[in-house]
Amino acid sequence: MRKSILLLMFGITSVSLLQAQSTIAPKTSAVYFNIGFDMGIPINEFKTYNDEIAAGGGFNLFFQPSVKIPILVGFDLAFLGAGSQIQRETLTADIVAGGTVIETLYFPLRVETYNTISKGHLNLRVLSPTKFFKPYVDGLVGFNYFGTNTSVFDESEEFFLSEADNPLITTSNQNADWTFSYGGAAGLMIELNENMLIDLRLAYTLGGNADYYVEDDIENWELEFNTVPTDPDDFEDDDIDISAIPKNSTTDMLLGTIGLTFKF
């Protein structure tokens, strides 16, 4: 009798669990978030002026409205370094009294210059509904941004031109140019488990004309200071001149990405 009661209770519990599981609605949509390492390779006219590979990182986010339809919409952003340079410069200022130099002040400076490329696109993706290996193709439309910034730091022991806890004197922008970008991409996502995938992607983007500096330019900056400061407030970004002319061309690129995708 006791055995029969136990079997009956087991059966009731099993049925209840199955009914509870059947009431959990399956996922009808999905979100894919990727973070990865990017490499930008200039091609076509862009390559004739710039043969350096830009490296950096980025992310993308895709939404699949229905898991039964292999169409996703989303966007991607990539931030690439395209060359940097650190230089040492020294400014001097003579203190003159009655036509005689009575003291010379020295202002040792560290000058850091960075080229950056940012890329952002809206995406329409067709994703294979296969298990484990999921190839896909993307259509892209967006922008390229090319920037060059120079920061000047005070390296004097007395901190003549800055504060002791912040040696930055000023930051100057030498270039900031935007242009459109469009193209396509192909990739493969490999399942590690239900919610994590390795993502390999290669995008081909066609970019409009833009002004930009290349790594060779900033390695040979000739800085000209239009003022000899004696106080931090005397030094502004307009007081820095760069004797270099930016390149101008179309900005076509290949962008290779290896990353980790999380599925929600």
PDB file of N, CA and C in Angstrom, residues 197-258:
ATOM      1  N   LEU A 197      29.439  32.605 -28.374  1.00  0.00           N
ATOM      2  CA  LEU A 197      29.936  32.202 -29.679  1.00  0.00           C
ATOM      3  C   LEU A 197      31.217  32.966 -30.007  1.00  0.00           C
ATOM      4  N   ILE A 198      32.128  32.332 -30.718  1.00  0.00           N
ATOM      5  CA  ILE A 198      33.267  33.019 -31.317  1.00  0.00           C
ATOM      6  C   ILE A 198      32.794  33.611 -32.637  1.00  0.00           C
ATOM      7  N   ASP A 199      33.212  34.860 -32.917  1.00  0.00           N
ATOM      8  CA  ASP A 199      32.757  35.558 -34.118  1.00  0.00           C
ATOM      9  C   ASP A 199      33.960  35.977 -34.957  1.00  0.00           C
ATOM     10  N   LEU A 200      34.016  35.517 -36.199  1.00  0.00           N
ATOM     11  CA  LEU A 200      35.052  35.904 -37.156  1.00  0.00           C
ATOM     12  C   LEU A 200      34.375  36.667 -38.289  1.00  0.00           C
ATOM     13  N   ARG A 201      34.890  37.869 -38.587  1.00  0.00           N
ATOM     14  CA  ARG A 201      34.177  38.741 -39.528  1.00  0.00           C
ATOM     15  C   ARG A 201      35.160  39.535 -40.380  1.00  0.00           C
ATOM     16  N   LEU A 202      34.840  39.715 -41.654  1.00  0.00           N
ATOM     17  CA  LEU A 202      35.624  40.563 -42.549  1.00  0.00           C
ATOM     18  C   LEU A 202      34.670  41.489 -43.283  1.00  0.00           C
ATOM     19  N   ALA A 203      34.868  42.801 -43.082  1.00  0.00           N
ATOM     20  CA  ALA A 203      34.019  43.809 -43.707  1.00  0.00           C
ATOM     21  C   ALA A 203      34.796  44.538 -44.800  1.00  0.00           C
ATOM     22  N   TYR A 204      34.122  44.806 -45.888  1.00  0.00           N
ATOM     23  CA  TYR A 204      34.680  45.588 -46.999  1.00  0.00           C
ATOM     24  C   TYR A 204      33.889  46.884 -47.063  1.00  0.00           C
ATOM     25  N   THR A 205      34.551  48.006 -46.771  1.00  0.00           N
ATOM     26  CA  THR A 205      33.844  49.281 -46.709  1.00  0.00           C
ATOM     27  C   THR A 205      34.438  50.268 -47.696  1.00  0.00           C
ATOM     28  N   LEU A 206      33.575  50.976 -48.390  1.00  0.00           N
ATOM     29  CA  LEU A 206      33.960  52.037 -49.310  1.00  0.00           C
ATOM     30  C   LEU A 206      33.694  53.368 -48.621  1.00  0.00           C
ATOM     31  N   GLY A 207      34.736  54.203 -48.509  1.00  0.00           N
ATOM     32  CA  GLY A 207      34.610  55.476 -47.812  1.00  0.00           C
ATOM     33  C   GLY A 207      34.835  56.655 -48.739  1.00  0.00           C
ATOM     34  N   GLY A 208      34.152  57.747 -48.464  1.00  0.00           N
ATOM     35  CA  GLY A 208      34.319  58.962 -49.254  1.00  0.00           C
ATOM     36  C   GLY A 208      35.647  59.634 -48.976  1.00  0.00           C
ATOM     37  N   ASN A 209      35.858  60.788 -49.620  1.00  0.00           N
ATOM     38  CA  ASN A 209      37.104  61.540 -49.436  1.00  0.00           C
ATOM     39  C   ASN A 209      37.160  62.176 -48.055  1.00  0.00           C
ATOM     40  N   ALA A 210      38.341  62.136 -47.461  1.00  0.00           N
ATOM     41  CA  ALA A 210      38.551  62.731 -46.140  1.00  0.00           C
ATOM     42  C   ALA A 210      39.994  63.205 -46.024  1.00  0.00           C
ATOM     43  N   ASP A 211      40.207  64.188 -45.147  1.00  0.00           N
ATOM     44  CA  ASP A 211      41.561  64.616 -44.781  1.00  0.00           C
ATOM     45  C   ASP A 211      42.042  63.758 -43.614  1.00  0.00           C
ATOM     46  N   TYR A 212      43.324  63.400 -43.633  1.00  0.00           N
ATOM     47  CA  TYR A 212      43.877  62.596 -42.543  1.00  0.00           C
ATOM     48  C   TYR A 212      45.396  62.696 -42.572  1.00  0.00           C
ATOM     49  N   TYR A 213      46.000  62.450 -41.419  1.00  0.00           N
ATOM     50  CA  TYR A 213      47.450  62.312 -41.316  1.00  0.00           C
ATOM     51  C   TYR A 213      47.784  60.833 -41.186  1.00  0.00           C
ATOM     52  N   VAL A 214      48.952  60.460 -41.710  1.00  0.00           N
ATOM     53  CA  VAL A 214      49.422  59.083 -41.581  1.00  0.00           C
ATOM     54  C   VAL A 214      50.539  59.038 -40.545  1.00  0.00           C
ATOM     55  N   GLU A 215      50.944  57.821 -40.194  1.00  0.00           N
ATOM     56  CA  GLU A 215      51.946  57.661 -39.137  1.00  0.00           C
ATOM     57  C   GLU A 215      53.261  58.351 -39.475  1.00  0.00           C
ATOM     58  N   ASP A 216      53.667  58.319 -40.755  1.00  0.00           N
ATOM     59  CA  ASP A 216      54.910  58.983 -41.139  1.00  0.00           C
ATOM     60  C   ASP A 216      54.845  60.487 -40.904  1.00  0.00           C
ATOM     61  N   ASP A 217      53.654  61.073 -41.060  1.00  0.00           N
ATOM     62  CA  ASP A 217      53.507  62.511 -40.833  1.00  0.00           C
ATOM     63  C   ASP A 217      53.805  62.866 -39.384  1.00  0.00           C
ATOM     64  N   ILE A 218      53.172  62.150 -38.457  1.00  0.00           N
ATOM     65  CA  ILE A 218      53.309  62.556 -37.059  1.00  0.00           C
ATOM     66  C   ILE A 218      54.654  62.157 -36.471  1.00  0.00           C
ATOM     67  N   GLU A 219      55.358  61.220 -37.133  1.00  0.00           N
ATOM     68  CA  GLU A 219      56.700  60.890 -36.664  1.00  0.00           C
ATOM     69  C   GLU A 219      57.689  62.011 -36.965  1.00  0.00           C
ATOM     70  N   ASN A 220      57.304  62.899 -37.867  1.00  0.00           N
ATOM     71  CA  ASN A 220      58.186  64.008 -38.242  1.00  0.00           C
ATOM     72  C   ASN A 220      57.521  65.358 -38.014  1.00  0.00           C
ATOM     73  N   TRP A 221      56.643  65.429 -36.987  1.00  0.00           N
ATOM     74  CA  TRP A 221      56.035  66.710 -36.647  1.00  0.00           C
ATOM     75  C   TRP A 221      57.124  67.766 -36.428  1.00  0.00           C
ATOM     76  N   GLU A 222      56.891  68.936 -36.945  1.00  0.00           N
ATOM     77  CA  GLU A 222      57.700  70.095 -36.580  1.00  0.00           C
ATOM     78  C   GLU A 222      56.769  71.050 -35.853  1.00  0.00           C
ATOM     79  N   LEU A 223      56.921  71.077 -34.537  1.00  0.00           N
ATOM     80  CA  LEU A 223      56.053  71.907 -33.708  1.00  0.00           C
ATOM     81  C   LEU A 223      56.582  73.324 -33.635  1.00  0.00           C
ATOM     82  N   GLU A 224      55.686  74.278 -33.782  1.00  0.00           N
ATOM     83  CA  GLU A 224      56.060  75.680 -33.629  1.00  0.00           C
ATOM     84  C   GLU A 224      55.152  76.305 -32.579  1.00  0.00           C
ATOM     85  N   PHE A 225      55.771  76.857 -31.536  1.00  0.00           N
ATOM     86  CA  PHE A 225      55.011  77.486 -30.463  1.00  0.00           C
ATOM     87  C   PHE A 225      54.979  78.990 -30.713  1.00  0.00           C
ATOM     88  N   ASN A 226      53.766  79.528 -30.803  1.00  0.00           N
ATOM     89  CA  ASN A 226      53.595  80.931 -31.142  1.00  0.00           C
ATOM     90  C   ASN A 226      53.701  81.849 -29.940  1.00  0.00           C
ATOM     91  N   THR A 227      53.962  81.289 -28.787  1.00  0.00           N
ATOM     92  CA  THR A 227      54.111  82.092 -27.589  1.00  0.00           C
ATOM     93  C   THR A 227      55.135  81.430 -26.680  1.00  0.00           C
ATOM     94  N   VAL A 228      55.775  82.211 -25.845  1.00  0.00           N
ATOM     95  CA  VAL A 228      56.664  81.669 -24.823  1.00  0.00           C
ATOM     96  C   VAL A 228      55.961  81.891 -23.491  1.00  0.00           C
ATOM     97  N   PRO A 229      55.287  80.878 -22.967  1.00  0.00           N
ATOM     98  CA  PRO A 229      54.450  81.057 -21.783  1.00  0.00           C
ATOM     99  C   PRO A 229      55.275  81.153 -20.508  1.00  0.00           C
ATOM    100  N   THR A 230      54.731  81.840 -19.564  1.00  0.00           N
ATOM    101  CA  THR A 230      55.312  81.863 -18.218  1.00  0.00           C
ATOM    102  C   THR A 230      54.277  81.450 -17.176  1.00  0.00           C
ATOM    103  N   ASP A 231      53.083  81.074 -17.650  1.00  0.00           N
ATOM    104  CA  ASP A 231      51.981  80.694 -16.773  1.00  0.00           C
ATOM    105  C   ASP A 231      51.088  79.728 -17.535  1.00  0.00           C
ATOM    106  N   PRO A 232      50.451  78.772 -16.867  1.00  0.00           N
ATOM    107  CA  PRO A 232      49.592  77.827 -17.584  1.00  0.00           C
ATOM    108  C   PRO A 232      48.520  78.507 -18.423  1.00  0.00           C
ATOM    109  N   ASP A 233      47.991  79.635 -17.958  1.00  0.00           N
ATOM    110  CA  ASP A 233      46.935  80.316 -18.692  1.00  0.00           C
ATOM    111  C   ASP A 233      47.440  80.986 -19.959  1.00  0.00           C
ATOM    112  N   ASP A 234      48.748  81.090 -20.101  1.00  0.00           N
ATOM    113  CA  ASP A 234      49.315  81.711 -21.294  1.00  0.00           C
ATOM    114  C   ASP A 234      49.373  80.746 -22.473  1.00  0.00           C
ATOM    115  N   PHE A 235      49.130  79.472 -22.237  1.00  0.00           N
ATOM    116  CA  PHE A 235      49.355  78.443 -23.249  1.00  0.00           C
ATOM    117  C   PHE A 235      48.013  77.864 -23.680  1.00  0.00           C
ATOM    118  N   GLU A 236      47.642  78.057 -24.945  1.00  0.00           N
ATOM    119  CA  GLU A 236      46.390  77.541 -25.469  1.00  0.00           C
ATOM    120  C   GLU A 236      46.662  76.725 -26.725  1.00  0.00           C
ATOM    121  N   ASP A 237      45.654  75.944 -27.153  1.00  0.00           N
ATOM    122  CA  ASP A 237      45.891  75.075 -28.303  1.00  0.00           C
ATOM    123  C   ASP A 237      46.172  75.857 -29.576  1.00  0.00           C
ATOM    124  N   ASP A 238      45.685  77.106 -29.668  1.00  0.00           N
ATOM    125  CA  ASP A 238      45.967  77.915 -30.855  1.00  0.00           C
ATOM    126  C   ASP A 238      47.429  78.337 -30.934  1.00  0.00           C
ATOM    127  N   ASP A 239      48.167  78.143 -29.853  1.00  0.00           N
ATOM    128  CA  ASP A 239      49.571  78.526 -29.840  1.00  0.00           C
ATOM    129  C   ASP A 239      50.488  77.458 -30.422  1.00  0.00           C
ATOM    130  N   ILE A 240      49.899  76.338 -30.906  1.00  0.00           N
ATOM    131  CA  ILE A 240      50.689  75.261 -31.482  1.00  0.00           C
ATOM    132  C   ILE A 240      50.411  75.172 -32.983  1.00  0.00           C
ATOM    133  N   ASP A 241      51.440  75.239 -33.774  1.00  0.00           N
ATOM    134  CA  ASP A 241      51.316  75.060 -35.220  1.00  0.00           C
ATOM    135  C   ASP A 241      52.060  73.802 -35.643  1.00  0.00           C
ATOM    136  N   ILE A 242      51.481  73.086 -36.605  1.00  0.00           N
ATOM    137  CA  ILE A 242      52.092  71.877 -37.138  1.00  0.00           C
ATOM    138  C   ILE A 242      52.440  72.114 -38.595  1.00  0.00           C
ATOM    139  N   SER A 243      53.700  71.946 -38.931  1.00  0.00           N
ATOM    140  CA  SER A 243      54.133  72.162 -40.314  1.00  0.00           C
ATOM    141  C   SER A 243      53.987  70.860 -41.098  1.00  0.00           C
ATOM    142  N   ALA A 244      52.739  70.448 -41.336  1.00  0.00           N
ATOM    143  CA  ALA A 244      52.461  69.258 -42.123  1.00  0.00           C
ATOM    144  C   ALA A 244      51.133  69.454 -42.836  1.00  0.00           C
ATOM    145  N   ILE A 245      51.008  68.842 -43.988  1.00  0.00           N
ATOM    146  CA  ILE A 245      49.799  68.956 -44.792  1.00  0.00           C
ATOM    147  C   ILE A 245      49.093  67.610 -44.787  1.00  0.00           C
ATOM    148  N   PRO A 246      47.813  67.569 -44.426  1.00  0.00           N
ATOM    149  CA  PRO A 246      47.120  66.278 -44.384  1.00  0.00           C
ATOM    150  C   PRO A 246      46.930  65.684 -45.772  1.00  0.00           C
ATOM    151  N   LYS A 247      46.850  64.372 -45.817  1.00  0.00           N
ATOM    152  CA  LYS A 247      46.521  63.674 -47.053  1.00  0.00           C
ATOM    153  C   LYS A 247      45.023  63.802 -47.300  1.00  0.00           C
ATOM    154  N   ASN A 248      44.622  63.572 -48.561  1.00  0.00           N
ATOM    155  CA  ASN A 248      43.204  63.554 -48.901  1.00  0.00           C
ATOM    156  C   ASN A 248      42.976  62.503 -49.972  1.00  0.00           C
ATOM    157  N   SER A 249      42.055  61.597 -49.689  1.00  0.00           N
ATOM    158  CA  SER A 249      41.737  60.546 -50.655  1.00  0.00           C
ATOM    159  C   SER A 249      40.451  59.865 -50.237  1.00  0.00           C
ATOM    160  N   THR A 250      39.996  58.940 -51.073  1.00  0.00           N
ATOM    161  CA  THR A 250      38.925  58.058 -50.623  1.00  0.00           C
ATOM    162  C   THR A 250      39.469  57.185 -49.494  1.00  0.00           C
ATOM    163  N   THR A 251      38.580  56.582 -48.733  1.00  0.00           N
ATOM    164  CA  THR A 251      39.002  55.902 -47.494  1.00  0.00           C
ATOM    165  C   THR A 251      38.443  54.479 -47.433  1.00  0.00           C
ATOM    166  N   ASP A 252      38.697  53.715 -48.481  1.00  0.00           N
ATOM    167  CA  ASP A 252      38.237  52.331 -48.528  1.00  0.00           C
ATOM    168  C   ASP A 252      39.093  51.473 -47.604  1.00  0.00           C
ATOM    169  N   MET A 253      38.452  50.538 -46.916  1.00  0.00           N
ATOM    170  CA  MET A 253      39.171  49.698 -45.957  1.00  0.00           C
ATOM    171  C   MET A 253      38.581  48.294 -45.891  1.00  0.00           C
ATOM    172  N   LEU A 254      39.444  47.354 -45.510  1.00  0.00           N
ATOM    173  CA  LEU A 254      39.012  46.052 -45.026  1.00  0.00           C
ATOM    174  C   LEU A 254      39.100  46.083 -43.504  1.00  0.00           C
ATOM    175  N   LEU A 255      38.082  45.607 -42.832  1.00  0.00           N
ATOM    176  CA  LEU A 255      38.087  45.580 -41.388  1.00  0.00           C
ATOM    177  C   LEU A 255      37.886  44.153 -40.921  1.00  0.00           C
ATOM    178  N   GLY A 256      38.950  43.551 -40.389  1.00  0.00           N
ATOM    179  CA  GLY A 256      38.858  42.196 -39.862  1.00  0.00           C
ATOM    180  C   GLY A 256      38.625  42.199 -38.362  1.00  0.00           C
ATOM    181  N   THR A 257      37.740  41.323 -37.902  1.00  0.00           N
ATOM    182  CA  THR A 257      37.361  41.286 -36.489  1.00  0.00           C
ATOM    183  C   THR A 257      37.361  39.854 -35.986  1.00  0.00           C
ATOM    184  N   ILE A 258      37.924  39.661 -34.803  1.00  0.00           N
ATOM    185  CA  ILE A 258      37.759  38.417 -34.072  1.00  0.00           C
ATOM    186  C   ILE A 258      37.231  38.787 -32.692  1.00  0.00           C
TER     187      ILE A 258
END
